[in-house]
DNA sequence: AACGCGGGGCC
DNA sequence: GGCCCAGCGTT
């Protein structure tokens, strides 16, 4: 079995030869930029994150700017990136730092982990990249590299497997050059030790990788047990007044699309959306017309969305007075924090009529 | 159509 | 500590 120091040497050599050193958040690697990028990189690939990262940094150059922004503005910039709890936690974390930490990030992984949206791996990444702490990380890339190299069987979602991988990660992470090592492990997972078609001939661990010796690379890490995904259907109302304004409703603060602006969702059991509209919003919807339905998948169910276009009678246009609702123009709507499929429905409205 | 991806919240 | 929740992009 390879010694931790030989392992780290190989990874660091790989870093110097092939590691990514030109990512946007590596240019001025302060804690704010590292944190922002790490939160975005949870569940999301580098290529997707880059435009969002630039947008955020340009609108919120400092932690203070982010903390003093409204949640609405943060979710609006986050719109389309998914897992919106990350945006809520990002905003909350910025305010916590301003209010309780003198506007500074704590400098240890242990203290970082206490902040909203920062778990063990993200804490390790920030501590290592921003402050040089010898903290281990275990993101999806590192899990794949370690699971293959050491043939760790089982799905990392199982706590036994997760513990084993953390133990390996911590044992192998070097006390020096930790940031380069961590970056290299992520790069190795993302570029070489890919989920499918790993480029083993370019891997610095090729000769010691147990999965490769077994010719079973893609069996590691073990897959998440399959579960069937139910399908739900719901109608979403595009209520338009005579001036072409549209009614949007804010989602509850947590849960699906939490705190985002959405088209009013008419429950599936409502056979006739007209009366529901009258009860719920006190408006009379006329000229109901079905728009093209779309399928949207969540991690644990599929949603068939059936958009319904309806007119609001002129007399009803402004009777709507609810704090969770607003009438907006088409263009204003697109500026808000909308779930991706709602954005699609509104964009189709322009072209698809 | 499957798969992969970190963390929070609840019990 | 175990279980559920969550939204995209990629393959």
mmCIF file of C-alpha atoms (C1' of nucleotides) in Angstrom:
data_model
loop_
_atom_site.group_PDB
_atom_site.id
_atom_site.type_symbol
_atom_site.label_atom_id
_atom_site.label_comp_id
_atom_site.label_asym_id
_atom_site.label_seq_id
_atom_site.Cartn_x
_atom_site.Cartn_y
_atom_site.Cartn_z
ATOM 1 C CA UNK A 1 0.000 0.000 0.000
ATOM 2 C CA UNK A 2 1.263 3.416 -1.004
ATOM 3 C CA UNK A 3 2.358 5.762 1.773
ATOM 4 C CA UNK A 4 0.411 8.993 2.259
ATOM 5 C CA UNK A 5 3.461 11.036 1.375
ATOM 6 C CA UNK A 6 4.051 9.163 -1.905
ATOM 7 C CA UNK A 7 0.386 9.539 -2.736
ATOM 8 C CA UNK A 8 0.498 13.299 -2.092
ATOM 9 C CA UNK A 9 3.704 13.655 -4.117
ATOM 10 C CA UNK A 10 2.052 12.090 -7.147
ATOM 11 C CA UNK A 11 -1.011 14.333 -6.776
ATOM 12 C CA UNK A 12 1.116 17.457 -6.366
ATOM 13 C CA UNK A 13 3.166 16.599 -9.446
ATOM 14 C CA UNK A 14 -0.102 16.215 -11.334
ATOM 15 C CA UNK A 15 -1.175 19.623 -10.011
ATOM 16 C CA UNK A 16 1.943 21.342 -11.309
ATOM 17 C CA UNK A 17 1.645 19.677 -14.710
ATOM 18 C CA UNK A 18 -2.102 19.611 -15.339
ATOM 19 C CA UNK A 19 -3.995 21.281 -12.473
ATOM 20 C CA UNK A 20 -6.434 24.106 -13.202
ATOM 21 C CA UNK A 21 -4.898 27.396 -12.194
ATOM 22 C CA UNK A 22 -6.953 29.858 -14.221
ATOM 23 C CA UNK A 23 -10.456 29.475 -12.764
ATOM 24 C CA UNK A 24 -12.065 32.862 -12.018
ATOM 25 C CA UNK A 25 -12.022 32.353 -8.229
ATOM 26 C CA UNK A 26 -8.345 31.411 -8.299
ATOM 27 C CA UNK A 27 -7.270 34.833 -9.510
ATOM 28 C CA UNK A 28 -7.601 36.676 -6.176
ATOM 29 C CA UNK A 29 -8.223 33.792 -3.837
ATOM 30 C CA UNK A 30 -9.644 35.564 -0.792
ATOM 31 C CA UNK A 31 -12.166 33.922 1.502
ATOM 32 C CA UNK A 32 -15.146 35.759 0.003
ATOM 33 C CA UNK A 33 -14.422 34.635 -3.554
ATOM 34 C CA UNK A 34 -13.535 31.091 -2.499
ATOM 35 C CA UNK A 35 -16.687 30.799 -0.403
ATOM 36 C CA UNK A 36 -18.939 32.146 -3.155
ATOM 37 C CA UNK A 37 -17.476 29.730 -5.700
ATOM 38 C CA UNK A 38 -17.610 26.739 -3.339
ATOM 39 C CA UNK A 39 -21.295 27.291 -2.543
ATOM 40 C CA UNK A 40 -22.080 27.517 -6.260
ATOM 41 C CA UNK A 41 -19.965 24.431 -6.961
ATOM 42 C CA UNK A 42 -22.044 22.325 -4.574
ATOM 43 C CA UNK A 43 -24.122 20.137 -6.921
ATOM 44 C CA UNK A 44 -23.051 22.113 -9.955
ATOM 45 C CA UNK A 45 -20.266 21.789 -12.492
ATOM 46 C CA UNK A 46 -17.570 24.355 -13.084
ATOM 47 C CA UNK A 47 -18.722 25.345 -16.590
ATOM 48 C CA UNK A 48 -22.244 26.089 -15.358
ATOM 49 C CA UNK A 49 -21.010 28.032 -12.351
ATOM 50 C CA UNK A 50 -18.616 30.421 -14.127
ATOM 51 C CA UNK A 51 -21.169 32.856 -15.630
ATOM 52 C CA UNK A 52 -23.135 32.940 -12.359
ATOM 53 C CA UNK A 53 -19.960 33.525 -10.363
ATOM 54 C CA UNK A 54 -19.012 36.472 -12.577
ATOM 55 C CA UNK A 55 -22.507 37.938 -12.314
ATOM 56 C CA UNK A 56 -22.473 37.680 -8.515
ATOM 57 C CA UNK A 57 -18.997 39.103 -8.092
ATOM 58 C CA UNK A 58 -19.774 41.990 -10.374
ATOM 59 C CA UNK A 59 -23.014 42.857 -8.556
ATOM 60 C CA UNK A 60 -21.657 42.052 -5.075
ATOM 61 C CA UNK A 61 -17.927 42.869 -5.107
ATOM 62 C CA UNK A 62 -17.657 42.407 -1.342
ATOM 63 C CA UNK A 63 -19.260 40.389 1.423
ATOM 64 C CA UNK A 64 -20.847 43.585 2.688
ATOM 65 C CA UNK A 65 -22.562 44.224 -0.643
ATOM 66 C CA UNK A 66 -24.034 40.758 -0.575
ATOM 67 C CA UNK A 67 -25.151 41.023 3.048
ATOM 68 C CA UNK A 68 -26.936 44.326 2.483
ATOM 69 C CA UNK A 69 -28.755 43.152 -0.668
ATOM 70 C CA UNK A 70 -32.316 41.870 -0.452
ATOM 71 C CA UNK A 71 -32.972 38.142 -0.660
ATOM 72 C CA UNK A 72 -35.004 38.930 -3.769
ATOM 73 C CA UNK A 73 -31.983 40.286 -5.522
ATOM 74 C CA UNK A 74 -29.872 37.294 -4.534
ATOM 75 C CA UNK A 75 -32.446 34.760 -5.732
ATOM 76 C CA UNK A 76 -32.908 36.727 -8.926
ATOM 77 C CA UNK A 77 -29.203 36.385 -9.751
ATOM 78 C CA UNK A 78 -29.309 32.722 -8.674
ATOM 79 C CA UNK A 79 -32.322 32.004 -10.890
ATOM 80 C CA UNK A 80 -31.615 28.984 -13.099
ATOM 81 C CA UNK A 81 -28.808 27.560 -10.974
ATOM 82 C CA UNK A 82 -31.145 25.361 -8.918
ATOM 83 C CA UNK A 83 -31.090 24.177 -5.315
ATOM 84 C CA UNK A 84 -32.284 27.554 -4.172
ATOM 85 C CA UNK A 85 -31.656 26.801 -0.499
ATOM 86 C CA UNK A 86 -28.045 27.543 -1.398
ATOM 87 C CA UNK A 87 -28.974 31.110 -2.322
ATOM 88 C CA UNK A 88 -30.941 31.550 0.887
ATOM 89 C CA UNK A 89 -28.074 30.167 2.956
ATOM 90 C CA UNK A 90 -25.560 32.292 1.065
ATOM 91 C CA UNK A 91 -27.484 35.423 1.954
ATOM 92 C CA UNK A 92 -28.017 34.301 5.536
ATOM 93 C CA UNK A 93 -24.343 33.439 5.919
ATOM 94 C CA UNK A 94 -23.284 36.867 4.636
ATOM 95 C CA UNK A 95 -25.527 38.529 7.204
ATOM 96 C CA UNK A 96 -24.326 36.250 9.997
ATOM 97 C CA UNK A 97 -20.723 37.161 9.183
ATOM 98 C CA UNK A 98 -21.539 40.869 9.195
ATOM 99 C CA UNK A 99 -23.551 40.728 12.395
ATOM 100 C CA UNK A 100 -21.573 38.260 14.469
ATOM 101 C CA UNK A 101 -18.059 37.959 13.006
ATOM 102 C CA UNK A 102 -17.066 41.564 12.267
ATOM 103 C CA UNK A 103 -17.599 40.906 8.570
ATOM 104 C CA UNK A 104 -14.729 38.408 8.466
ATOM 105 C CA UNK A 105 -14.700 34.700 7.719
ATOM 106 C CA UNK A 106 -13.513 32.540 10.604
ATOM 107 C CA UNK A 107 -10.124 31.102 9.689
ATOM 108 C CA UNK A 108 -10.558 27.453 10.665
ATOM 109 C CA UNK A 109 -12.556 24.669 9.053
ATOM 110 C CA UNK A 110 -14.192 23.840 12.372
ATOM 111 C CA UNK A 111 -15.548 27.375 12.793
ATOM 112 C CA UNK A 112 -16.532 27.706 9.128
ATOM 113 C CA UNK A 113 -18.606 24.554 9.387
ATOM 114 C CA UNK A 114 -20.924 26.241 11.880
ATOM 115 C CA UNK A 115 -22.070 28.750 9.244
ATOM 116 C CA UNK A 116 -25.227 28.300 7.148
ATOM 117 C CA UNK A 117 -24.663 26.421 3.893
ATOM 118 C CA UNK A 118 -21.145 25.290 4.852
ATOM 119 C CA UNK A 119 -20.716 21.600 5.586
ATOM 120 C CA UNK A 120 -17.573 19.638 6.311
ATOM 121 C CA UNK A 121 -16.232 19.525 2.760
ATOM 122 C CA UNK A 122 -16.961 23.162 1.892
ATOM 123 C CA UNK A 123 -15.424 24.209 5.214
ATOM 124 C CA UNK A 124 -12.276 22.250 4.368
ATOM 125 C CA UNK A 125 -12.095 23.809 0.906
ATOM 126 C CA UNK A 126 -12.390 27.379 2.203
ATOM 127 C CA UNK A 127 -9.956 26.763 5.063
ATOM 128 C CA UNK A 128 -7.369 25.235 2.730
ATOM 129 C CA UNK A 129 -7.762 27.578 -0.245
ATOM 130 C CA UNK A 130 -8.183 30.844 1.649
ATOM 131 C CA UNK A 131 -6.211 30.250 4.847
ATOM 132 C CA UNK A 132 -3.781 27.434 4.079
ATOM 133 C CA UNK A 133 -5.126 25.083 6.728
ATOM 134 C CA UNK A 134 -4.285 21.417 6.183
ATOM 135 C CA UNK A 135 -7.986 20.573 5.904
ATOM 136 C CA UNK A 136 -9.286 17.664 3.839
ATOM 137 C CA UNK A 137 -12.130 17.930 1.352
ATOM 138 C CA UNK A 138 -14.487 15.248 0.062
ATOM 139 C CA UNK A 139 -16.558 16.426 -2.842
ATOM 140 C CA UNK A 140 -17.932 14.167 -5.555
ATOM 141 C CA UNK A 141 -14.688 14.241 -7.519
ATOM 142 C CA UNK A 142 -12.528 13.286 -4.558
ATOM 143 C CA UNK A 143 -14.976 10.556 -3.570
ATOM 144 C CA UNK A 144 -14.668 9.027 -7.029
ATOM 145 C CA UNK A 145 -10.863 9.157 -7.067
ATOM 146 C CA UNK A 146 -10.553 7.591 -3.610
ATOM 147 C CA UNK A 147 -13.302 5.011 -4.095
ATOM 148 C CA UNK A 148 -11.594 3.784 -7.276
ATOM 149 C CA UNK A 149 -8.018 3.951 -6.113
ATOM 150 C CA UNK A 150 -8.777 1.999 -2.942
ATOM 151 C CA UNK A 151 -11.766 -0.001 -4.223
ATOM 152 C CA UNK A 152 -14.094 1.326 -1.559
ATOM 153 C CA UNK A 153 -17.327 -0.502 -2.285
ATOM 154 C CA UNK A 154 -20.796 0.836 -1.636
ATOM 155 C CA UNK A 155 -22.689 4.042 -2.174
ATOM 156 C CA UNK A 156 -21.071 7.085 -0.486
ATOM 157 C CA UNK A 157 -24.516 8.145 0.746
ATOM 158 C CA UNK A 158 -24.289 5.280 3.247
ATOM 159 C CA UNK A 159 -22.686 6.593 6.378
ATOM 160 C CA UNK A 160 -20.325 3.628 6.629
ATOM 161 C CA UNK A 161 -18.927 4.299 3.181
ATOM 162 C CA UNK A 162 -18.831 8.039 3.795
ATOM 163 C CA UNK A 163 -16.849 7.563 7.001
ATOM 164 C CA UNK A 164 -14.386 5.308 5.214
ATOM 165 C CA UNK A 165 -13.853 7.864 2.456
ATOM 166 C CA UNK A 166 -13.360 10.698 4.949
ATOM 167 C CA UNK A 167 -10.825 8.605 6.792
ATOM 168 C CA UNK A 168 -8.886 8.029 3.587
ATOM 169 C CA UNK A 169 -9.174 11.697 2.627
ATOM 170 C CA UNK A 170 -7.857 12.851 5.980
ATOM 171 C CA UNK A 171 -5.056 10.308 6.064
ATOM 172 C CA UNK A 172 -3.835 11.216 2.580
ATOM 173 C CA UNK A 173 -4.152 15.008 2.722
ATOM 174 C CA UNK A 174 -0.651 16.465 3.215
ATOM 175 C CA UNK A 175 0.171 19.045 5.894
ATOM 176 C CA UNK A 176 1.999 21.179 3.334
ATOM 177 C CA UNK A 177 0.716 22.408 -0.032
ATOM 178 C CA UNK A 178 -2.765 21.384 1.017
ATOM 179 C CA UNK A 179 -4.502 23.862 -1.285
ATOM 180 C CA UNK A 180 -2.655 22.564 -4.355
ATOM 181 C CA UNK A 181 -3.327 18.991 -3.305
ATOM 182 C CA UNK A 182 -7.048 19.629 -2.828
ATOM 183 C CA UNK A 183 -7.328 21.436 -6.129
ATOM 184 C CA UNK A 184 -5.479 18.611 -7.864
ATOM 185 C CA UNK A 185 -7.765 15.955 -6.391
ATOM 186 C CA UNK A 186 -10.811 17.807 -7.708
ATOM 187 C CA UNK A 187 -9.161 18.302 -11.091
ATOM 188 C CA UNK A 188 -8.165 14.652 -11.267
ATOM 189 C CA UNK A 189 -11.764 13.624 -10.588
ATOM 190 C CA UNK A 190 -13.232 16.138 -13.005
ATOM 191 C CA UNK A 191 -10.791 15.755 -15.905
ATOM 192 C CA UNK A 192 -9.233 12.273 -15.714
ATOM 193 C CA UNK A 193 -11.060 10.029 -13.258
ATOM 194 C CA UNK A 194 -14.395 10.881 -14.887
ATOM 195 C CA UNK A 195 -17.650 9.137 -14.061
ATOM 196 C CA UNK A 196 -17.711 7.480 -17.450
ATOM 197 C CA UNK A 197 -14.771 6.846 -19.761
ATOM 198 C CA UNK A 198 -12.005 7.587 -17.267
ATOM 199 C CA UNK A 199 -8.678 8.477 -18.927
ATOM 200 C CA UNK A 200 -6.649 6.026 -16.848
ATOM 201 C CA UNK A 201 -3.623 6.275 -19.150
ATOM 202 C CA UNK A 202 -3.219 9.898 -18.032
ATOM 203 C CA UNK A 203 -3.727 9.235 -14.330
ATOM 204 C CA UNK A 204 -0.869 9.568 -11.847
ATOM 205 C CA UNK A 205 -2.424 6.730 -9.823
ATOM 206 C CA UNK A 206 -2.781 4.334 -12.737
ATOM 207 C CA UNK A 207 -0.361 1.714 -11.416
ATOM 208 C CA UNK A 208 -1.817 1.599 -7.906
ATOM 209 C CA UNK A 209 -5.519 2.053 -8.682
ATOM 210 C CA UNK A 210 -7.362 -1.019 -7.423
ATOM 211 C CA UNK A 211 -10.437 -0.431 -9.554
ATOM 212 C CA UNK A 212 -8.220 -0.344 -12.636
ATOM 213 C CA UNK A 213 -6.447 -3.522 -11.625
ATOM 214 C CA UNK A 214 -9.865 -5.161 -11.437
ATOM 215 C CA UNK A 215 -10.971 -3.475 -14.704
ATOM 216 C CA UNK A 216 -14.010 -2.298 -12.760
ATOM 217 C CA UNK A 217 -13.444 1.471 -12.728
ATOM 218 C CA UNK A 218 -17.076 2.408 -13.277
ATOM 219 C CA UNK A 219 -18.259 0.124 -10.474
ATOM 220 C CA UNK A 220 -16.783 2.616 -8.010
ATOM 221 C CA UNK A 221 -18.179 4.491 -6.247
ATOM 222 C CA UNK A 222 -21.270 2.307 -5.811
ATOM 223 C CA UNK A 223 -24.499 3.704 -7.223
ATOM 224 C CA UNK A 224 -27.293 5.163 -5.274
ATOM 225 C CA UNK A 225 -30.062 2.586 -4.871
ATOM 226 C CA UNK A 226 -32.668 3.185 -7.524
ATOM 227 C CA UNK A 227 -36.035 4.374 -6.428
ATOM 228 C CA UNK A 228 -38.984 4.987 -8.658
ATOM 229 C CA UNK A 229 -39.872 8.582 -9.196
ATOM 230 C CA UNK A 230 -43.529 9.455 -9.006
ATOM 231 C CA UNK A 231 -45.016 11.925 -11.473
ATOM 232 C CA UNK A 232 -47.172 14.792 -10.317
ATOM 233 C CA UNK A 233 -49.216 17.148 -12.433
ATOM 234 C CA UNK A 234 -50.226 20.695 -11.614
ATOM 235 C CA UNK A 235 -51.667 23.653 -13.466
ATOM 236 C CA UNK A 236 -49.848 26.955 -13.403
ATOM 237 C CA UNK A 237 -51.908 30.012 -14.168
ATOM 238 C CA UNK A 238 -50.707 32.801 -16.366
ATOM 239 C CA UNK A 239 -53.209 35.416 -15.241
ATOM 240 C CA UNK A 240 -52.967 38.485 -17.426
ATOM 241 C CA UNK A 241 -54.748 41.757 -17.090
ATOM 242 C CA UNK A 242 -55.761 44.041 -19.915
ATOM 243 C CA UNK A 243 -52.388 45.790 -19.837
ATOM 244 C CA UNK A 244 -50.582 42.513 -20.315
ATOM 245 C CA UNK A 245 -49.310 42.338 -16.725
ATOM 246 C CA UNK A 246 -48.938 38.929 -15.147
ATOM 247 C CA UNK A 247 -49.671 37.786 -11.602
ATOM 248 C CA UNK A 248 -46.737 36.222 -9.755
ATOM 249 C CA UNK A 249 -46.842 34.667 -6.324
ATOM 250 C CA UNK A 250 -43.949 34.172 -3.964
ATOM 251 C CA UNK A 251 -43.332 30.561 -2.927
ATOM 252 C CA UNK A 252 -43.165 29.760 0.781
ATOM 253 C CA UNK A 253 -39.713 30.412 2.283
ATOM 254 C CA UNK A 254 -38.679 26.743 2.230
ATOM 255 C CA UNK A 255 -39.449 23.708 0.116
ATOM 256 C CA UNK A 256 -39.556 23.498 -3.653
ATOM 257 C CA UNK A 257 -38.464 26.739 -5.279
ATOM 258 C CA UNK A 258 -38.477 28.292 -1.785
ATOM 259 C CA UNK A 259 -38.770 32.101 -1.777
ATOM 260 C CA UNK A 260 -38.845 32.279 -5.582
ATOM 261 C CA UNK A 261 -41.489 34.031 -7.639
ATOM 262 C CA UNK A 262 -43.752 31.587 -9.425
ATOM 263 C CA UNK A 263 -46.966 31.397 -11.412
ATOM 264 C CA UNK A 264 -49.899 30.578 -9.112
ATOM 265 C CA UNK A 265 -50.072 26.793 -8.789
ATOM 266 C CA UNK A 266 -53.566 25.393 -9.032
ATOM 267 C CA UNK A 267 -53.766 22.138 -7.042
ATOM 268 C CA UNK A 268 -54.191 19.008 -9.127
ATOM 269 C CA UNK A 269 -57.499 18.092 -7.502
ATOM 270 C CA UNK A 270 -59.080 21.321 -8.708
ATOM 271 C CA UNK A 271 -61.095 20.249 -11.709
ATOM 272 C CA UNK A 272 -61.932 23.801 -12.732
ATOM 273 C CA UNK A 273 -59.333 26.519 -12.214
ATOM 274 C CA UNK A 274 -61.870 29.311 -12.782
ATOM 275 C CA UNK A 275 -63.682 29.013 -9.433
ATOM 276 C CA UNK A 276 -60.372 28.273 -7.680
ATOM 277 C CA UNK A 277 -59.051 31.584 -8.950
ATOM 278 C CA UNK A 278 -62.100 33.369 -7.674
ATOM 279 C CA UNK A 279 -61.786 31.784 -4.224
ATOM 280 C CA UNK A 280 -58.025 32.131 -3.931
ATOM 281 C CA UNK A 281 -57.432 35.545 -5.436
ATOM 282 C CA UNK A 282 -60.884 37.077 -5.733
ATOM 283 C CA UNK A 283 -60.548 37.532 -9.469
ATOM 284 C CA UNK A 284 -62.641 36.159 -12.258
ATOM 285 C CA UNK A 285 -60.563 34.422 -14.880
ATOM 286 C CA UNK A 286 -61.972 34.170 -18.372
ATOM 287 C CA UNK A 287 -60.889 32.854 -21.749
ATOM 288 C CA UNK A 288 -58.874 29.999 -20.242
ATOM 289 C CA UNK A 289 -56.526 28.502 -22.766
ATOM 290 C CA UNK A 290 -54.098 25.620 -22.270
ATOM 291 C CA UNK A 291 -50.499 26.323 -23.263
ATOM 292 C CA UNK A 292 -47.901 23.701 -24.114
ATOM 293 C CA UNK A 293 -47.224 21.534 -21.083
ATOM 294 C CA UNK A 294 -43.696 20.795 -19.936
ATOM 295 C CA UNK A 295 -42.003 18.194 -17.850
ATOM 296 C CA UNK A 296 -39.692 19.245 -15.055
ATOM 297 C CA UNK A 297 -37.706 16.799 -12.992
ATOM 298 C CA UNK A 298 -36.769 17.111 -9.359
ATOM 299 C CA UNK A 299 -34.547 14.696 -7.556
ATOM 300 C CA UNK A 300 -37.466 12.765 -6.075
ATOM 301 C CA UNK A 301 -40.349 13.302 -8.491
ATOM 302 C CA UNK A 302 -41.242 14.508 -11.953
ATOM 303 C CA UNK A 303 -43.581 17.397 -12.368
ATOM 304 C CA UNK A 304 -45.783 17.817 -15.415
ATOM 305 C CA UNK A 305 -46.580 21.493 -15.616
ATOM 306 C CA UNK A 306 -49.720 22.530 -17.451
ATOM 307 C CA UNK A 307 -49.707 26.266 -17.993
ATOM 308 C CA UNK A 308 -53.111 27.896 -18.401
ATOM 309 C CA UNK A 309 -53.431 31.327 -19.890
ATOM 310 C CA UNK A 310 -56.370 33.334 -18.573
ATOM 311 C CA UNK A 311 -57.583 36.913 -18.737
ATOM 312 C CA UNK A 312 -58.616 38.912 -15.737
ATOM 313 C CA UNK A 313 -61.669 41.041 -16.232
ATOM 314 C CA UNK A 314 -60.823 44.755 -16.204
ATOM 315 C CA UNK A 315 -62.725 45.409 -13.002
ATOM 316 C CA UNK A 316 -60.635 42.761 -11.259
ATOM 317 C CA UNK A 317 -57.291 44.029 -12.384
ATOM 318 C CA UNK A 318 -56.239 45.720 -9.201
ATOM 319 C CA UNK A 319 -58.334 44.152 -6.487
ATOM 320 C CA UNK A 320 -55.557 41.742 -5.715
ATOM 321 C CA UNK A 321 -53.965 42.877 -2.488
ATOM 322 C CA UNK A 322 -51.893 40.114 -1.005
ATOM 323 C CA UNK A 323 -48.377 40.558 0.291
ATOM 324 C CA UNK A 324 -47.191 37.397 -1.471
ATOM 325 C CA UNK A 325 -48.465 38.499 -4.879
ATOM 326 C CA UNK A 326 -47.497 41.102 -7.433
ATOM 327 C CA UNK A 327 -48.521 42.139 -10.915
ATOM 328 C CA UNK A 328 -45.542 42.567 -13.195
ATOM 329 C CA UNK A 329 -44.877 43.166 -16.834
ATOM 330 C CA UNK A 330 -43.371 40.386 -18.875
ATOM 331 C CA UNK A 331 -39.950 42.047 -18.774
ATOM 332 C CA UNK A 332 -40.103 42.734 -15.043
ATOM 333 C CA UNK A 333 -40.991 39.102 -14.448
ATOM 334 C CA UNK A 334 -37.871 37.930 -16.233
ATOM 335 C CA UNK A 335 -35.755 40.081 -13.893
ATOM 336 C CA UNK A 336 -37.051 38.252 -10.833
ATOM 337 C CA UNK A 337 -35.894 35.047 -9.173
ATOM 338 C CA UNK A 338 -37.929 32.564 -11.183
ATOM 339 C CA UNK A 339 -37.629 28.783 -11.313
ATOM 340 C CA UNK A 340 -36.157 27.715 -14.668
ATOM 341 C CA UNK A 341 -39.405 26.195 -16.045
ATOM 342 C CA UNK A 342 -41.416 29.290 -15.122
ATOM 343 C CA UNK A 343 -38.904 31.331 -17.075
ATOM 344 C CA UNK A 344 -39.423 28.937 -19.983
ATOM 345 C CA UNK A 345 -43.210 29.331 -19.832
ATOM 346 C CA UNK A 346 -42.930 33.112 -19.867
ATOM 347 C CA UNK A 347 -40.456 33.052 -22.731
ATOM 348 C CA UNK A 348 -42.720 30.722 -24.722
ATOM 349 C CA UNK A 349 -45.531 33.202 -24.196
ATOM 350 C CA UNK A 350 -43.702 35.661 -26.434
ATOM 351 C CA UNK A 351 -42.965 33.321 -29.285
ATOM 352 C CA UNK A 352 -45.495 30.569 -28.893
ATOM 353 C CA UNK A 353 -48.741 32.478 -29.171
ATOM 354 C "C1'" DA B 1 -34.261 8.129 -19.231
ATOM 355 C "C1'" DA B 2 -30.555 7.675 -15.669
ATOM 356 C "C1'" DC B 3 -27.227 9.608 -13.152
ATOM 357 C "C1'" DG B 4 -24.575 12.747 -10.133
ATOM 358 C "C1'" DC B 5 -24.077 16.275 -7.023
ATOM 359 C "C1'" DG B 6 -23.284 18.789 -0.496
ATOM 360 C "C1'" DG B 7 -25.868 20.356 2.898
ATOM 361 C "C1'" DG B 8 -30.012 21.316 5.979
ATOM 362 C "C1'" DG B 9 -33.735 19.896 8.813
ATOM 363 C "C1'" DC B 10 -36.309 16.723 11.383
ATOM 364 C "C1'" DC B 11 -36.883 12.938 14.410
ATOM 365 C "C1'" DG C 1 -27.388 8.872 13.409
ATOM 366 C "C1'" DG C 2 -30.785 7.904 9.847
ATOM 367 C "C1'" DC C 3 -33.943 9.613 6.699
ATOM 368 C "C1'" DC C 4 -36.004 12.884 3.625
ATOM 369 C "C1'" DC C 5 -35.654 17.127 0.769
ATOM 370 C "C1'" DA C 6 -34.028 19.536 -3.337
ATOM 371 C "C1'" DG C 7 -33.102 21.319 -9.637
ATOM 372 C "C1'" DC C 8 -30.213 21.505 -12.727
ATOM 373 C "C1'" DG C 9 -26.648 19.623 -16.549
ATOM 374 C "C1'" DT C 10 -24.644 15.558 -18.615
ATOM 375 C "C1'" DT C 11 -24.570 11.116 -20.650
#
